[in-house]
């Protein structure tokens, strides 16, 4: 299945290879908008709870999301088997209307596993794939290695590829020079940046905008700032909980209502930090329960919140006027 | 000179002391606007070149700066003697019109040295002091230690105090909870945040705005993003070189011209990085020479740029349309 | 296959659970000695080259290793499929004499996947398993979460468990307090520490020695220092290349020939750094070729060394008198 | 006073300058042995308490120290004025017997200030100076900048220079290549390494031993490991408290009693961490009081320990059998 010629190319060519954009123009593919990176509810026995997953998606219908990221970091993709990863995408596609984009996380550590997963995700109904940086051998994940990796994935992918940099989990920030090179590939359409360094994000936008490359903020914490420097949307964990509010922030930014946008942004920062950096996925799932969604259990080794953590989490939502 | 009672207070009180804002209201003191943290030109023999310093200030008269930061990090304050630090402020005050604010860096490692320097800066004409976090014993610079430090400095300072967090130099980020506590002190009026974490900056503004506390972006790289979340200005190394352009960015932000602001911001990011993180003060001083200012020599151990670095630096300004 | 009761236990118990050693004594299991974490040679097409793998193992027969680590980080385990991981262990067991220990890396991100892999490794002939810290959600991999994870794995493992902390790859150092707690589990017999903080290693030995827990240095760079503070051996990438010399260093340490040990240790540091931190697995595999072993190709995204890197690598071995 | 020609040299020469050792041989100067980096006791009013300082030194006479480090990091040198720094050295010299080495910390941020301080320290009776890396502009403190800095200091110093790398305080590790270059300067005799990376320390010793350069461990936590790879002594905060025991560890190492050395080392790790990384100088000073020395007050912003911290600190000494 994995083509013999690819490996030859990998090992036989000089690592100074820089992808040159072919004369064919980029297929227009617009990723602008807000996406929740949906959580994967588990049963008490740590099995995927497809019923709760689908119930959440039905509930999300009322919210003007552009689509859904399935198996971003918040989907606990690292804890799913290969088969589960594909099956979850298939089940999501069944429920989600055609006009909503499904962006499926297909990143694995090896290039060949990433390509295989990408093919399967596309077959299961993903409209695009989100490919996290491989990171285990981080000392050797140079710009050159990452450029080779992504080019091979994009060359083989039947659907558009979105790069994904999430240093809090991977310990690796996809370098700006690699992003600029990759932005010229016709099948690489954008970047989800979860690092939140707004100067870096502004620079990436500045250096790639002429090729139609698009940037999505990887968190609701810097969504307004992201729009201010030219991002076109966000993949925001908080949108699992306060989806309508995150979409409202998008609307305010797009329509230049900066003062109201600022006020709303301010009230979203603490809840966002609480369901990401501070309490992680267990915090996200707990908060979902309060807002009518099904968070469900986490898979081990993630632990459920303690009583004290639950109280702290609730206070964050209460103090900012959301509960 | 240093009051005996102070030390007693320091060592005798519980560290859980939290400053409570007195009923007297904050003296209105507005720091909004753009400030260059002015460079200190040296002669070839590494003496302060007061002639060049004053020539720069005369040249800056044409630019609508709110004022000048004297002895921020870019002023090589760490390389000046105590006497030089004070003398530079005195000389700047002589040249700068009264309506321009002079914010003088008075931070030292010990609390008592910081208080003494603060008193001298005020006597030499500073309108406010900018107090960097002490950082050598960073393992013990807890929120509590820093809160005590700043309260003592603010209590003794005849002029308003602006907090200064610059983790790239100090290895220490002034914690958000310490900032919130300190924002209630009537003589602590704002924060210069050079870390650039826009989520953090948004949160600080959200948590302190009701007390009139003000935030200045510590770099031109995230000035637009800073304004978008509620900052009121910036202390920007790049303003030593492209002062009019940085003030133009301020004007665009204040007047809600976000599209033009974004375009201008984009062109300033690389030059800003070049004169700060990438080439440091030697890069800043080199670039000043190209724009009609006097950068002069640096004090050792800072090395001048190599030929190759100068070329790279020039390219950054050329590629963004400034040279 | 995965027992239903386990999940219940996980989610149902308080996280303050601390494992208490039962009255049954620890099964004596001595891991002392030197182990190469064997490389996995690939063909040009990135398939596992079992022929070369077995040839290496035959070649290693002449060296007094205590055993072999199969699928430590240097085995590119992160790039192998589940099936390949198990198959490699099976093939190694076929060639390696019974008296040599096979320690198989069975760590996965989720607890249940780690347990399954552990069961399969044991069935394929592993004498012990080496379990790397899960790390993707590093912000939530607290001591408590890691203690729960390892206790469940150890409870289910038919063979002894060795903990594995390798912060250069995982961005996570298994906390000392977690190690101390886990050292009391009768089926957790030791720790491979690749972080190299010798003060920390000394402390761990001090706090766990009464329970018979054993520490293996995770690199030849601090093997002598490790022995000096009480480590009992090492899992050393460099032993793939200079196995006899690493075993000679062990002999010198055990027999108190500290002066000669020091001289030998000194000559191993640079080669060790070259095949680990500096040039990574591609460097390790290249060096293996020079010493009569088969390194083979790497799997993508790891890139082969450039000509210049190969020269640098060779110089390191030449300058220290090994080539 | 500061020679004009120096600055010319600094700014006029290429930064690729590498110091070449002259034909004159190194003045033999042996730094081997144990040194406490003495604490500076303050009165309740934060004045230097010279009486307590001298009482400590008299008390230390019974311990076979090689000498004393005055104004290492533990001496709160960063909180002393220039005049105090010199005066403390003068007072120490008055009390300490001639045969004990006084190594005075003379590092400042600028090269010229460091040279001046070095001259004054030598005049006040220091036998050698310990020069910490300048670090405020850490982004520009390249190997080249640091080599230039130290060569100029060593060229001007009337006494031998010991390099000092303490990344926990400075955020900067003096690079190995800079150390190797500097080891060839006839007036640079050694390095105090407080980073504790034993692989790095072994490498430095390996690469510099032929020139007679000497390494001192910068902490009692890795003193045994340091000796095992060839260090010749230590500058250990813990020696302010448990000086006889640290000297006993030295004796055991020198005389190849590795088993006893290991046991003693193990019992020193936690107390050492407690008076350094964990509780810092306030912890060091508190522990001194329990062992018959005068710790005295700290200068602000360092806070005294809380009751709970004092109890934790005491437990560390009790649990390891020292109290």
XYZ file of N, CA and C in Angstrom, chain B residues 50-137:
264
model
N 27.329 61.853 25.455
C 26.170 62.703 25.738
C 25.789 63.576 24.549
N 26.785 63.930 23.754
C 26.489 64.739 22.574
C 25.562 64.001 21.625
N 25.916 62.767 21.342
C 25.085 61.979 20.432
C 23.704 61.699 21.037
N 23.692 61.469 22.325
C 22.422 61.218 23.013
C 21.478 62.403 22.829
N 22.001 63.598 23.040
C 21.146 64.786 22.941
C 20.759 65.084 21.500
N 21.671 64.792 20.585
C 21.325 64.980 19.167
C 20.151 64.075 18.783
N 20.178 62.842 19.257
C 19.048 61.947 18.988
C 17.742 62.530 19.512
N 17.796 63.074 20.727
C 16.576 63.582 21.347
C 16.022 64.782 20.571
N 16.930 65.626 20.085
C 16.463 66.751 19.283
C 15.776 66.253 18.019
N 16.386 65.239 17.428
C 15.830 64.645 16.228
C 14.449 64.035 16.495
N 14.268 63.463 17.695
C 12.990 62.821 18.027
C 11.855 63.831 18.231
N 12.210 65.125 18.306
C 11.171 66.134 18.574
C 10.052 66.128 17.549
N 10.408 65.736 16.329
C 9.412 65.766 15.250
C 8.388 64.627 15.352
N 8.664 63.689 16.222
C 7.826 62.484 16.271
C 6.873 62.588 17.459
N 5.581 62.226 17.238
C 4.589 62.428 18.313
C 4.658 61.393 19.435
N 5.862 61.194 19.977
C 6.006 60.302 21.125
C 5.301 60.894 22.341
N 4.815 60.017 23.194
C 4.284 60.483 24.465
C 5.404 60.863 25.415
N 6.540 60.181 25.239
C 7.671 60.459 26.112
C 8.801 59.507 25.815
N 9.702 59.373 26.769
C 10.898 58.572 26.573
C 11.150 57.673 27.782
N 11.470 56.426 27.479
C 11.947 55.561 28.550
C 13.464 55.649 28.551
N 14.001 56.079 29.681
C 15.446 56.201 29.801
C 15.923 55.061 30.689
N 16.779 54.222 30.108
C 17.288 53.057 30.828
C 16.290 51.933 31.040
N 15.547 51.691 29.986
C 14.991 50.365 29.813
C 16.153 49.472 29.403
N 15.852 48.218 29.130
C 16.921 47.288 28.775
C 17.745 47.783 27.593
N 17.088 48.436 26.624
C 17.816 48.882 25.438
C 18.774 50.035 25.709
N 18.678 50.647 26.867
C 19.607 51.713 27.229
C 20.901 51.170 27.835
N 21.087 49.860 27.794
C 22.281 49.234 28.393
C 22.443 49.652 29.863
N 21.332 49.819 30.549
C 21.423 50.287 31.931
C 22.256 49.342 32.793
N 22.236 48.058 32.427
C 22.967 47.093 33.249
C 24.475 47.323 33.174
N 24.902 48.090 32.183
C 26.336 48.352 31.994
C 26.741 49.741 32.495
N 25.782 50.493 33.034
C 26.100 51.841 33.524
C 26.349 51.797 35.022
N 27.209 52.683 35.486
C 27.372 52.829 36.932
C 26.149 53.570 37.473
N 26.019 53.509 38.792
C 24.923 54.231 39.435
C 24.924 55.703 39.048
N 26.122 56.282 39.055
C 26.247 57.705 38.756
C 25.844 57.986 37.304
N 26.283 57.126 36.410
C 25.923 57.319 35.000
C 24.420 57.203 34.792
N 23.815 56.259 35.488
C 22.365 56.097 35.309
C 21.629 57.397 35.633
N 22.030 58.005 36.731
C 21.374 59.241 37.146
C 21.715 60.392 36.199
N 22.963 60.450 35.811
C 23.401 61.549 34.948
C 22.716 61.502 33.577
N 22.530 60.321 33.057
C 21.855 60.211 31.760
C 20.433 60.774 31.856
N 19.752 60.460 32.930
C 18.385 60.984 33.106
C 18.410 62.509 33.184
N 19.370 63.025 33.939
C 19.475 64.477 34.079
C 19.676 65.160 32.719
N 20.563 64.592 31.923
C 20.850 65.161 30.612
C 19.647 65.063 29.670
N 18.936 63.950 29.766
C 17.765 63.800 28.906
C 16.718 64.853 29.270
N 16.528 65.029 30.561
C 15.530 66.010 31.026
C 15.847 67.409 30.517
N 17.135 67.753 30.439
C 17.547 69.071 29.954
C 17.055 69.354 28.539
N 17.026 68.303 27.727
C 16.719 68.487 26.308
C 15.253 68.278 25.978
N 14.628 67.408 26.756
C 13.274 67.001 26.402
C 12.256 67.996 26.949
N 11.286 68.402 26.101
C 10.276 69.362 26.552
C 9.483 68.820 27.742
N 9.040 69.736 28.568
C 8.308 69.384 29.797
C 7.088 68.499 29.556
N 6.415 68.703 28.431
C 5.181 67.943 28.222
C 5.419 66.478 27.837
N 6.666 66.150 27.553
C 6.982 64.746 27.263
C 7.335 64.043 28.571
N 6.753 62.888 28.763
C 7.032 62.119 29.983
C 8.412 61.484 29.924
N 9.128 61.566 31.007
C 10.359 60.785 31.132
C 10.109 59.692 32.159
N 10.231 58.466 31.662
C 10.042 57.296 32.510
C 11.440 56.683 32.666
N 11.949 56.699 33.891
C 13.338 56.283 34.090
C 13.411 54.906 34.733
N 14.244 54.052 34.188
C 14.444 52.720 34.760
C 15.229 52.828 36.053
N 14.619 52.434 37.164
C 15.302 52.561 38.454
C 15.443 51.225 39.172
N 15.176 50.133 38.480
C 15.243 48.827 39.121
C 16.669 48.399 39.428
N 16.876 47.843 40.612
C 18.137 47.219 41.006
C 17.769 45.874 41.620
N 18.771 45.086 41.963
C 18.468 43.779 42.548
C 17.899 43.902 43.961
N 18.480 44.769 44.795
C 17.965 44.846 46.163
C 16.889 45.914 46.263
N 16.016 45.740 47.222
C 14.938 46.698 47.427
C 15.506 48.061 47.817
N 16.494 48.066 48.713
C 16.992 49.363 49.164
C 17.716 50.101 48.055
N 18.467 49.403 47.219
C 19.124 50.078 46.105
C 18.091 50.608 45.114
N 17.005 49.870 44.933
C 15.954 50.320 44.017
C 15.293 51.590 44.554
N 15.059 51.624 45.854
C 14.447 52.821 46.439
C 15.374 54.029 46.289
N 16.643 53.832 46.581
C 17.592 54.939 46.438
C 17.646 55.444 45.002
N 17.727 54.502 44.072
C 17.792 54.904 42.661
C 16.517 55.616 42.246
N 15.393 55.157 42.758
C 14.108 55.788 42.455
C 14.094 57.239 42.934
N 14.585 57.435 44.152
C 14.628 58.798 44.697
C 15.509 59.696 43.833
N 16.635 59.149 43.405
C 17.554 59.965 42.597
C 16.998 60.251 41.209
N 16.329 59.290 40.645
C 15.731 59.489 39.328
C 14.674 60.598 39.398
N 13.865 60.529 40.435
C 12.818 61.544 40.590
C 13.447 62.936 40.726
N 14.530 63.013 41.518
C 15.217 64.287 41.727
C 15.823 64.810 40.426
N 16.196 63.890 39.543
C 16.828 64.287 38.283
C 15.827 64.616 37.194
N 14.534 64.545 37.539
C 13.548 64.994 36.565
C 12.667 63.926 35.964
N 12.794 62.688 36.428
C 11.913 61.653 35.887
C 10.478 61.902 36.347
N 9.523 61.705 35.430
C 8.109 61.859 35.769
C 7.524 60.585 36.360
N 8.173 59.475 36.038
C 7.725 58.174 36.545
C 8.950 57.270 36.526
N 8.867 56.177 37.270
C 9.958 55.202 37.197
C 9.422 53.866 36.692
N 10.309 53.184 35.978
C 10.008 51.872 35.414
C 10.885 50.905 36.197
N 10.269 49.969 36.893
C 11.024 49.135 37.832
C 11.004 47.671 37.391
N 12.134 47.244 36.878
C 12.261 45.875 36.403
C 12.245 44.917 37.598
N 11.770 43.699 37.374
C 11.780 42.691 38.437
C 13.213 42.353 38.827
N 13.512 42.319 40.124
C 14.795 41.745 40.516
C 14.753 40.269 40.113
N 15.900 39.698 39.735
C 15.818 38.353 39.162
C 16.992 37.432 39.464
N 18.057 37.936 40.098
C 19.227 37.058 40.224
C 18.888 35.800 41.026
N 18.199 35.964 42.130
C 17.811 34.796 42.929
C 16.424 34.352 42.495
